[in-house]
Amino acid sequence: KMAGSSTPWIGSAYLFLQSTCKTIILPSLYESSQKKPSVFQALKLALADSTGSMNGVDMLKVHCSHPHLIVQLKFCKQDNCRRFLQSYRDGALQESLQKHLQISLAMAKVPLEMELKAGNEHLDNMLKDEDRCLECIYREKPDRLRDEEITELERRLEGLSVHPSINNNTAVKGCPSLPCPSQASSLSSQETFIFQGQQFANRSLTPDDHQKFAKLVSKKWKQVGRSLQKSCRALRDPVIDNLALEYDREGLYEQAYQLLLRFIQSEGKKATIARLISALEENGLISLAEELLGLHSNEDCS
């Protein structure tokens, strides 16, 4: 019997990954000191997509067992595990991981095969019975703490997220938050921009910008997304509608947050305040634009 409301729900599973392309060997990429952070970043973002939260599932260790890359997962909430299973069953996790690997590794395509196991149970054979899958995962308690290597990779990834505008060649090589080289041009072509007759310095979007946008944009997040999608392939149809459906239960804040997260992940240094302000202006969100530029301290925007 699974845990009641007073007992934490904790379970574990193993995700087996294999590339179907002979020239792409996932364990070899992960064993490479240069490529490992890129592969880890793709795994982290895809798992976050599957649960709707960066903390929805924890990676305890990544094993290299040629030709498989095996990720040991830990779930601390049944709802998160259920979302993960639904994403896995529907193919959304596979699609998301392929996309993030493609961006992180700057490759044309990374075709994948996946398999999910909990103990001796092959969950792929019982995916239609979600409750049975949950029981199997719940029975398998994690047999280890998070690997020190995973903790270090997490720290490096968080460091890049907090300081997206730092121009550090070593960091970029080790863990590229930038997508394809063609998109990674500098800000020098537009170092300033004009808003309401005033000139402002252009810069990369910050975590504070991200949170303010998600908090204040409200129902117009989709319109802003459609303005951004004109110059951002990662937001083109049907991505925005899919975000609306996927995060419907979490509400407008999370939907808006995930939209801007996709923009930042895809565009890297090119995810600038100037582009966001332009999209806000296009949709009449002047008050929010002023808030992001520090022109007033109102809590709400019209």
PDB file of C-alpha atoms in Angstrom, residues 24-181:
ATOM      1  CA  ILE A  24      26.087   9.486 -31.362  1.00  0.00           C
ATOM      2  CA  ILE A  25      27.140   7.430 -28.326  1.00  0.00           C
ATOM      3  CA  LEU A  26      25.531   8.946 -25.234  1.00  0.00           C
ATOM      4  CA  PRO A  27      27.828   7.257 -22.662  1.00  0.00           C
ATOM      5  CA  SER A  28      30.885   8.488 -24.571  1.00  0.00           C
ATOM      6  CA  LEU A  29      29.501  12.023 -24.646  1.00  0.00           C
ATOM      7  CA  TYR A  30      28.806  11.899 -20.907  1.00  0.00           C
ATOM      8  CA  GLU A  31      32.276  10.527 -20.194  1.00  0.00           C
ATOM      9  CA  SER A  32      33.804  13.485 -22.043  1.00  0.00           C
ATOM     10  CA  SER A  33      34.708  16.280 -19.613  1.00  0.00           C
ATOM     11  CA  GLN A  34      33.752  18.860 -22.240  1.00  0.00           C
ATOM     12  CA  LYS A  35      30.414  17.321 -23.240  1.00  0.00           C
ATOM     13  CA  LYS A  36      29.260  16.023 -19.848  1.00  0.00           C
ATOM     14  CA  PRO A  37      27.822  19.360 -18.613  1.00  0.00           C
ATOM     15  CA  SER A  38      25.924  19.767 -21.883  1.00  0.00           C
ATOM     16  CA  VAL A  39      24.366  16.307 -21.624  1.00  0.00           C
ATOM     17  CA  PHE A  40      23.539  16.911 -17.952  1.00  0.00           C
ATOM     18  CA  GLN A  41      21.914  20.238 -18.773  1.00  0.00           C
ATOM     19  CA  ALA A  42      19.715  18.572 -21.395  1.00  0.00           C
ATOM     20  CA  LEU A  43      18.694  15.827 -18.934  1.00  0.00           C
ATOM     21  CA  LYS A  44      17.898  18.352 -16.210  1.00  0.00           C
ATOM     22  CA  LEU A  45      15.754  20.544 -18.471  1.00  0.00           C
ATOM     23  CA  ALA A  46      13.884  17.620 -20.035  1.00  0.00           C
ATOM     24  CA  LEU A  47      13.055  16.171 -16.610  1.00  0.00           C
ATOM     25  CA  ALA A  48      11.886  19.617 -15.488  1.00  0.00           C
ATOM     26  CA  ASP A  49       9.642  19.774 -18.549  1.00  0.00           C
ATOM     27  CA  SER A  50       8.183  16.372 -17.674  1.00  0.00           C
ATOM     28  CA  THR A  51       7.120  17.345 -14.139  1.00  0.00           C
ATOM     29  CA  GLY A  52       6.562  21.091 -14.597  1.00  0.00           C
ATOM     30  CA  SER A  53       9.209  21.918 -11.992  1.00  0.00           C
ATOM     31  CA  MET A  54      13.009  22.057 -11.783  1.00  0.00           C
ATOM     32  CA  ASN A  55      12.668  20.100  -8.509  1.00  0.00           C
ATOM     33  CA  GLY A  56       9.995  17.628  -9.601  1.00  0.00           C
ATOM     34  CA  VAL A  57      12.430  14.727  -9.913  1.00  0.00           C
ATOM     35  CA  ASP A  58      15.970  14.360  -8.608  1.00  0.00           C
ATOM     36  CA  MET A  59      18.843  12.709 -10.478  1.00  0.00           C
ATOM     37  CA  LEU A  60      20.884  10.653  -8.020  1.00  0.00           C
ATOM     38  CA  LYS A  61      23.471   9.274 -10.447  1.00  0.00           C
ATOM     39  CA  VAL A  62      24.125   8.898 -14.158  1.00  0.00           C
ATOM     40  CA  HIS A  63      25.651   5.531 -15.077  1.00  0.00           C
ATOM     41  CA  CYS A  64      27.528   4.889 -18.327  1.00  0.00           C
ATOM     42  CA  SER A  65      26.827   1.354 -19.498  1.00  0.00           C
ATOM     43  CA  HIS A  66      27.477   1.207 -23.235  1.00  0.00           C
ATOM     44  CA  PRO A  67      25.404   1.689 -25.279  1.00  0.00           C
ATOM     45  CA  HIS A  68      23.079   2.994 -22.554  1.00  0.00           C
ATOM     46  CA  LEU A  69      23.132   6.073 -20.392  1.00  0.00           C
ATOM     47  CA  ILE A  70      21.234   5.122 -17.234  1.00  0.00           C
ATOM     48  CA  VAL A  71      19.771   7.831 -15.010  1.00  0.00           C
ATOM     49  CA  GLN A  72      18.770   6.929 -11.460  1.00  0.00           C
ATOM     50  CA  LEU A  73      15.720   9.002 -10.530  1.00  0.00           C
ATOM     51  CA  LYS A  74      14.211   9.877  -7.165  1.00  0.00           C
ATOM     52  CA  PHE A  75      10.653  11.135  -6.745  1.00  0.00           C
ATOM     53  CA  CYS A  76       9.511  12.835  -3.547  1.00  0.00           C
ATOM     54  CA  LYS A  77       5.882  13.482  -4.506  1.00  0.00           C
ATOM     55  CA  GLN A  78       3.360  11.162  -6.091  1.00  0.00           C
ATOM     56  CA  ASP A  79       1.906  13.981  -8.238  1.00  0.00           C
ATOM     57  CA  ASN A  80       5.326  14.710  -9.725  1.00  0.00           C
ATOM     58  CA  CYS A  81       5.871  11.032 -10.435  1.00  0.00           C
ATOM     59  CA  ARG A  82       2.453  10.814 -12.087  1.00  0.00           C
ATOM     60  CA  ARG A  83       3.251  13.802 -14.324  1.00  0.00           C
ATOM     61  CA  PHE A  84       6.571  12.216 -15.235  1.00  0.00           C
ATOM     62  CA  LEU A  85       4.863   8.936 -16.164  1.00  0.00           C
ATOM     63  CA  GLN A  86       2.308  10.738 -18.309  1.00  0.00           C
ATOM     64  CA  SER A  87       5.055  12.691 -20.079  1.00  0.00           C
ATOM     65  CA  TYR A  88       7.051   9.486 -20.614  1.00  0.00           C
ATOM     66  CA  ARG A  89       4.025   7.545 -21.896  1.00  0.00           C
ATOM     67  CA  ASP A  90       2.919  10.304 -24.275  1.00  0.00           C
ATOM     68  CA  GLY A  91       6.387  10.699 -25.785  1.00  0.00           C
ATOM     69  CA  ALA A  92       6.704  14.278 -24.506  1.00  0.00           C
ATOM     70  CA  LEU A  93       9.762  13.444 -22.376  1.00  0.00           C
ATOM     71  CA  GLN A  94      11.507  11.816 -25.327  1.00  0.00           C
ATOM     72  CA  GLU A  95      10.721  14.775 -27.577  1.00  0.00           C
ATOM     73  CA  SER A  96      11.874  17.268 -24.941  1.00  0.00           C
ATOM     74  CA  LEU A  97      15.155  15.441 -24.292  1.00  0.00           C
ATOM     75  CA  GLN A  98      15.883  15.178 -28.014  1.00  0.00           C
ATOM     76  CA  LYS A  99      15.305  18.914 -28.365  1.00  0.00           C
ATOM     77  CA  HIS A 100      17.477  19.858 -25.366  1.00  0.00           C
ATOM     78  CA  LEU A 101      20.301  17.539 -26.450  1.00  0.00           C
ATOM     79  CA  GLN A 102      20.147  19.056 -29.915  1.00  0.00           C
ATOM     80  CA  ILE A 103      20.458  22.564 -28.473  1.00  0.00           C
ATOM     81  CA  SER A 104      23.047  21.792 -25.765  1.00  0.00           C
ATOM     82  CA  LEU A 105      25.293  19.745 -28.043  1.00  0.00           C
ATOM     83  CA  ALA A 106      24.672  21.912 -31.142  1.00  0.00           C
ATOM     84  CA  MET A 107      23.758  18.833 -33.166  1.00  0.00           C
ATOM     85  CA  ALA A 108      21.310  18.483 -36.031  1.00  0.00           C
ATOM     86  CA  LYS A 109      19.323  15.639 -34.466  1.00  0.00           C
ATOM     87  CA  VAL A 110      19.677  13.218 -31.543  1.00  0.00           C
ATOM     88  CA  PRO A 111      17.262  10.284 -32.042  1.00  0.00           C
ATOM     89  CA  LEU A 112      16.598   8.359 -28.828  1.00  0.00           C
ATOM     90  CA  GLU A 113      15.180   5.128 -27.483  1.00  0.00           C
ATOM     91  CA  MET A 114      14.023   5.025 -23.864  1.00  0.00           C
ATOM     92  CA  GLU A 115      13.226   2.361 -21.318  1.00  0.00           C
ATOM     93  CA  LEU A 116      11.948   2.769 -17.761  1.00  0.00           C
ATOM     94  CA  LYS A 117      12.556   0.258 -14.978  1.00  0.00           C
ATOM     95  CA  ALA A 118      11.792   0.043 -11.262  1.00  0.00           C
ATOM     96  CA  GLY A 119      13.576  -2.877  -9.635  1.00  0.00           C
ATOM     97  CA  ASN A 120      12.900  -5.930 -11.808  1.00  0.00           C
ATOM     98  CA  GLU A 121       9.799  -4.380 -13.357  1.00  0.00           C
ATOM     99  CA  HIS A 122       9.869  -3.085 -16.940  1.00  0.00           C
ATOM    100  CA  LEU A 123       7.414  -0.204 -16.660  1.00  0.00           C
ATOM    101  CA  ASP A 124       7.108   0.175 -20.449  1.00  0.00           C
ATOM    102  CA  ASN A 125       4.965  -2.972 -20.374  1.00  0.00           C
ATOM    103  CA  MET A 126       2.433  -1.468 -17.960  1.00  0.00           C
ATOM    104  CA  LEU A 127       2.300   2.239 -18.802  1.00  0.00           C
ATOM    105  CA  LYS A 128      -1.471   2.135 -19.353  1.00  0.00           C
ATOM    106  CA  ASP A 129      -1.858   1.107 -15.716  1.00  0.00           C
ATOM    107  CA  GLU A 130      -0.542   4.295 -14.124  1.00  0.00           C
ATOM    108  CA  ASP A 131      -1.344   3.295 -10.542  1.00  0.00           C
ATOM    109  CA  ARG A 132       0.556   0.032 -10.920  1.00  0.00           C
ATOM    110  CA  CYS A 133       3.583   1.943 -12.242  1.00  0.00           C
ATOM    111  CA  LEU A 134       3.381   4.292  -9.269  1.00  0.00           C
ATOM    112  CA  GLU A 135       3.290   1.340  -6.882  1.00  0.00           C
ATOM    113  CA  CYS A 136       6.376  -0.198  -8.487  1.00  0.00           C
ATOM    114  CA  ILE A 137       8.283   3.083  -8.248  1.00  0.00           C
ATOM    115  CA  TYR A 138       7.112   3.637  -4.650  1.00  0.00           C
ATOM    116  CA  ARG A 139       8.310   0.144  -3.643  1.00  0.00           C
ATOM    117  CA  GLU A 140      11.816   0.955  -4.924  1.00  0.00           C
ATOM    118  CA  LYS A 141      13.324   3.246  -2.324  1.00  0.00           C
ATOM    119  CA  PRO A 142      16.485   5.111  -3.413  1.00  0.00           C
ATOM    120  CA  ASP A 143      19.548   3.068  -2.393  1.00  0.00           C
ATOM    121  CA  ARG A 144      21.982   5.972  -2.456  1.00  0.00           C
ATOM    122  CA  LEU A 145      22.377   9.691  -1.826  1.00  0.00           C
ATOM    123  CA  ARG A 146      22.911  12.038  -4.732  1.00  0.00           C
ATOM    124  CA  ASP A 147      26.306  11.491  -6.369  1.00  0.00           C
ATOM    125  CA  GLU A 148      28.847  14.245  -5.679  1.00  0.00           C
ATOM    126  CA  GLU A 149      29.383  14.647  -9.414  1.00  0.00           C
ATOM    127  CA  ILE A 150      25.668  15.386  -9.888  1.00  0.00           C
ATOM    128  CA  THR A 151      25.803  17.992  -7.122  1.00  0.00           C
ATOM    129  CA  GLU A 152      28.754  19.691  -8.809  1.00  0.00           C
ATOM    130  CA  LEU A 153      27.034  19.677 -12.221  1.00  0.00           C
ATOM    131  CA  GLU A 154      23.919  21.165 -10.615  1.00  0.00           C
ATOM    132  CA  ARG A 155      26.031  23.912  -9.080  1.00  0.00           C
ATOM    133  CA  ARG A 156      27.646  24.767 -12.405  1.00  0.00           C
ATOM    134  CA  LEU A 157      24.300  24.828 -14.161  1.00  0.00           C
ATOM    135  CA  GLU A 158      22.752  27.095 -11.519  1.00  0.00           C
ATOM    136  CA  GLY A 159      25.765  29.397 -11.758  1.00  0.00           C
ATOM    137  CA  LEU A 160      25.208  29.875 -15.478  1.00  0.00           C
ATOM    138  CA  SER A 161      21.489  30.445 -14.959  1.00  0.00           C
ATOM    139  CA  VAL A 162      22.074  33.133 -12.350  1.00  0.00           C
ATOM    140  CA  HIS A 163      24.789  34.879 -14.390  1.00  0.00           C
ATOM    141  CA  PRO A 164      23.709  34.401 -18.019  1.00  0.00           C
ATOM    142  CA  SER A 165      25.608  37.463 -19.256  1.00  0.00           C
ATOM    143  CA  ILE A 166      29.063  36.509 -17.959  1.00  0.00           C
ATOM    144  CA  ASN A 167      31.450  36.149 -20.877  1.00  0.00           C
ATOM    145  CA  ASN A 168      33.581  33.279 -19.593  1.00  0.00           C
ATOM    146  CA  ASN A 169      34.979  31.122 -22.378  1.00  0.00           C
ATOM    147  CA  THR A 170      35.786  28.212 -20.080  1.00  0.00           C
ATOM    148  CA  ALA A 171      32.265  28.133 -18.661  1.00  0.00           C
ATOM    149  CA  VAL A 172      30.689  28.328 -22.090  1.00  0.00           C
ATOM    150  CA  LYS A 173      32.794  25.417 -23.342  1.00  0.00           C
ATOM    151  CA  GLY A 174      32.054  23.316 -20.277  1.00  0.00           C
ATOM    152  CA  CYS A 175      28.344  23.982 -19.986  1.00  0.00           C
ATOM    153  CA  PRO A 176      26.920  25.922 -22.907  1.00  0.00           C
ATOM    154  CA  SER A 177      23.741  27.728 -21.983  1.00  0.00           C
ATOM    155  CA  LEU A 178      23.848  29.042 -25.542  1.00  0.00           C
ATOM    156  CA  PRO A 179      22.215  27.034 -28.322  1.00  0.00           C
ATOM    157  CA  CYS A 180      23.625  26.919 -31.849  1.00  0.00           C
ATOM    158  CA  PRO A 181      26.697  29.017 -32.704  1.00  0.00           C
TER     159      PRO A 181
END
